[in-house]
């Protein structure tokens, strides 16, 4: 029996924030996660988690509904997916596909027509997943951004990426 039948995909709660750090691997994102969660309370973002019964959070996907970058998320027709990861032990079984479909269906219900994401230029497997699901490369993205880590230190990130987008449609 596949573990997928024991996975629940749901909105994240405040109680999930520590679990998003994946046993300390992503603790440097602690402030970032809190900020994204606050944005969700304000209706500007949605945080999805995949929870495996008896294990805990094994996947996460964030959706920005409103951004200062209107080309990513305009609060009306375009939304931006980011922070999407599945724990390595659970990859390759369809969970990523399932999470993306849940997020896309939610966006359709909210009236969104386009979804945008960035994928690291070196992340061939993720890009193949997105292309299989109908995303197409539309631009190169420099991938420069910064955040305050869990100790309050500014961290600069340089992750060159491909911008991908997909027009959302109801499936038959």
CSV table of C-alpha atoms in Angstrom, one decimal:
chain,number,residue,atom,x,y,z
A,1,UNK,CA,0.0,0.0,0.0
A,2,UNK,CA,1.3,3.4,-0.9
A,3,UNK,CA,1.8,6.0,1.8
A,4,UNK,CA,-0.2,8.5,-0.4
A,5,UNK,CA,-3.5,7.2,1.0
A,6,UNK,CA,-2.4,8.3,4.4
A,7,UNK,CA,-1.4,11.8,3.4
A,8,UNK,CA,-3.7,14.8,4.0
A,9,UNK,CA,-3.1,18.0,2.1
A,10,UNK,CA,-4.4,21.0,4.1
A,11,UNK,CA,-3.9,24.6,4.9
A,12,UNK,CA,-1.1,25.1,7.4
A,13,UNK,CA,-1.9,26.3,10.9
A,14,UNK,CA,0.3,28.3,13.4
A,15,UNK,CA,1.0,25.0,15.1
A,16,UNK,CA,2.7,23.7,11.9
A,17,UNK,CA,5.3,26.5,11.6
A,18,UNK,CA,8.0,24.6,13.6
A,19,UNK,CA,7.4,21.5,11.5
A,20,UNK,CA,8.1,23.5,8.3
A,21,UNK,CA,11.7,23.7,9.6
A,22,UNK,CA,12.1,19.9,9.0
A,23,UNK,CA,14.0,19.1,12.2
A,24,UNK,CA,16.2,22.2,12.0
A,25,UNK,CA,17.2,21.9,8.3
A,26,UNK,CA,15.2,25.0,7.5
A,27,UNK,CA,15.3,26.8,10.9
A,28,UNK,CA,17.1,29.7,9.2
A,29,UNK,CA,13.7,30.4,7.5
A,30,UNK,CA,11.8,30.7,10.8
A,31,UNK,CA,11.1,34.4,10.5
A,32,UNK,CA,10.2,34.0,6.9
A,33,UNK,CA,7.7,31.3,7.7
A,34,UNK,CA,6.1,33.4,10.4
A,35,UNK,CA,5.8,36.3,7.9
A,36,UNK,CA,4.2,34.2,5.3
A,37,UNK,CA,1.8,32.8,7.8
A,38,UNK,CA,0.9,36.3,8.9
A,39,UNK,CA,0.3,37.1,5.2
A,40,UNK,CA,-2.1,34.2,5.0
A,41,UNK,CA,-4.1,35.6,7.9
A,42,UNK,CA,-4.4,38.8,6.0
A,43,UNK,CA,-5.6,37.0,2.8
A,44,UNK,CA,-2.4,37.7,0.9
A,45,UNK,CA,-1.0,34.1,0.9
A,46,UNK,CA,-2.0,30.5,1.3
A,47,UNK,CA,0.3,27.9,3.0
A,48,UNK,CA,-0.3,24.2,2.1
A,49,UNK,CA,1.2,21.3,3.9
A,50,UNK,CA,1.2,17.6,3.2
A,51,UNK,CA,0.8,15.6,6.5
A,52,UNK,CA,1.6,11.9,6.6
A,53,UNK,CA,-0.3,10.1,9.4
A,54,UNK,CA,2.1,9.0,12.1
A,55,UNK,CA,5.0,11.0,10.6
A,56,UNK,CA,4.1,14.6,10.3
A,57,UNK,CA,4.7,17.3,7.7
A,58,UNK,CA,6.4,15.9,4.6
A,59,UNK,CA,5.6,18.6,2.1
A,60,UNK,CA,4.9,22.2,1.8
A,61,UNK,CA,3.8,24.7,-0.8
A,62,UNK,CA,3.2,28.4,-0.5
A,63,UNK,CA,1.1,30.6,-2.7
A,64,UNK,CA,1.4,34.4,-2.8
A,65,UNK,CA,-1.9,35.9,-3.9
A,66,UNK,CA,-0.8,39.6,-3.7
A,67,UNK,CA,2.7,40.8,-4.2
A,68,UNK,CA,4.4,44.1,-4.9
A,69,UNK,CA,5.6,42.4,-8.1
A,70,UNK,CA,2.3,42.3,-10.1
A,71,UNK,CA,3.9,40.1,-12.7
A,72,UNK,CA,4.0,37.4,-10.0
A,73,UNK,CA,0.8,37.9,-8.0
A,74,UNK,CA,-1.7,40.6,-8.6
A,75,UNK,CA,-4.4,39.5,-6.2
A,76,UNK,CA,-6.9,39.1,-9.1
A,77,UNK,CA,-5.7,36.8,-11.9
A,78,UNK,CA,-2.1,35.8,-11.1
A,79,UNK,CA,-0.7,33.9,-8.2
A,80,UNK,CA,2.8,32.8,-7.4
A,81,UNK,CA,3.9,29.4,-6.0
A,82,UNK,CA,7.1,29.2,-4.0
A,83,UNK,CA,8.6,27.4,-1.0
A,84,UNK,CA,7.5,24.1,-2.6
A,85,UNK,CA,9.3,21.1,-1.3
A,86,UNK,CA,8.7,17.4,-0.5
A,87,UNK,CA,11.0,15.6,1.9
A,88,UNK,CA,13.5,13.5,-0.2
A,89,UNK,CA,12.2,10.1,1.1
A,90,UNK,CA,8.7,10.9,-0.2
A,91,UNK,CA,9.6,12.2,-3.7
A,92,UNK,CA,8.8,10.4,-6.9
A,93,UNK,CA,5.5,8.9,-5.7
A,94,UNK,CA,3.1,11.6,-7.0
A,95,UNK,CA,2.8,13.7,-3.9
A,96,UNK,CA,4.2,16.8,-5.6
A,97,UNK,CA,1.8,16.4,-8.4
A,98,UNK,CA,-1.1,16.0,-6.0
A,99,UNK,CA,-0.1,19.1,-4.0
A,100,UNK,CA,0.2,21.3,-7.1
A,101,UNK,CA,-3.2,20.1,-8.3
A,102,UNK,CA,-4.8,20.9,-4.9
A,103,UNK,CA,-3.2,24.4,-5.0
A,104,UNK,CA,-4.3,25.0,-8.6
A,105,UNK,CA,-7.9,23.9,-7.9
A,106,UNK,CA,-8.0,26.3,-4.9
A,107,UNK,CA,-6.8,29.1,-7.1
A,108,UNK,CA,-9.4,28.4,-9.7
A,109,UNK,CA,-12.1,28.5,-7.0
A,110,UNK,CA,-10.7,31.9,-6.0
A,111,UNK,CA,-11.0,33.2,-9.6
A,112,UNK,CA,-7.3,33.1,-10.6
A,113,UNK,CA,-6.4,32.3,-14.2
A,114,UNK,CA,-2.6,32.2,-14.1
A,115,UNK,CA,-0.1,30.6,-11.8
A,116,UNK,CA,3.6,31.5,-11.8
A,117,UNK,CA,6.6,29.8,-10.2
A,118,UNK,CA,10.3,29.9,-10.4
A,119,UNK,CA,12.5,26.7,-10.7
A,120,UNK,CA,16.2,26.7,-10.1
A,121,UNK,CA,18.1,26.4,-13.4
A,122,UNK,CA,19.9,23.3,-12.1
A,123,UNK,CA,16.7,21.6,-10.8
A,124,UNK,CA,16.0,19.5,-13.8
A,125,UNK,CA,13.7,17.0,-12.0
A,126,UNK,CA,11.4,19.8,-10.7
A,127,UNK,CA,11.3,21.5,-14.1
A,128,UNK,CA,10.3,18.2,-15.8
A,129,UNK,CA,7.5,17.9,-13.2
A,130,UNK,CA,6.2,21.4,-13.9
A,131,UNK,CA,6.4,20.9,-17.7
A,132,UNK,CA,4.5,17.6,-17.4
A,133,UNK,CA,1.8,19.5,-15.5
A,134,UNK,CA,1.5,22.2,-18.2
A,135,UNK,CA,3.9,24.9,-17.0
A,136,UNK,CA,6.1,26.5,-19.6
A,137,UNK,CA,9.3,28.6,-19.3
A,138,UNK,CA,8.5,32.3,-20.0
A,139,UNK,CA,11.7,34.0,-18.8
A,140,UNK,CA,15.0,33.8,-17.0
A,141,UNK,CA,14.9,35.0,-13.4
A,142,UNK,CA,18.1,36.2,-11.7
A,143,UNK,CA,16.8,34.8,-8.4
A,144,UNK,CA,18.3,37.4,-6.1
A,145,UNK,CA,16.5,37.9,-2.8
A,146,UNK,CA,17.2,38.3,0.9
A,147,UNK,CA,15.7,37.5,4.2
A,148,UNK,CA,16.3,37.8,7.9
A,149,UNK,CA,17.3,34.4,9.4
A,150,UNK,CA,16.3,33.0,12.7
A,151,UNK,CA,19.1,35.0,14.4
A,152,UNK,CA,18.1,38.3,12.8
A,153,UNK,CA,21.0,38.3,10.3
A,154,UNK,CA,20.4,39.4,6.7
A,155,UNK,CA,21.0,36.5,4.3
A,156,UNK,CA,21.5,37.2,0.6
A,157,UNK,CA,20.4,34.5,-1.8
A,158,UNK,CA,21.4,34.0,-5.4
A,159,UNK,CA,19.4,31.2,-7.1
A,160,UNK,CA,19.2,31.7,-10.9
A,161,UNK,CA,15.9,30.3,-12.0
A,162,UNK,CA,13.5,29.9,-14.9
A,163,UNK,CA,10.2,31.7,-14.6
A,164,UNK,CA,7.4,29.3,-15.5
A,165,UNK,CA,3.7,29.9,-15.8
A,166,UNK,CA,0.5,28.0,-16.5
A,167,UNK,CA,-3.0,29.1,-17.5
A,168,UNK,CA,-5.5,27.5,-15.1
A,169,UNK,CA,-8.5,25.7,-16.5
A,170,UNK,CA,-11.1,23.5,-15.0
A,171,UNK,CA,-10.5,19.9,-16.0
A,172,UNK,CA,-13.4,17.9,-17.5
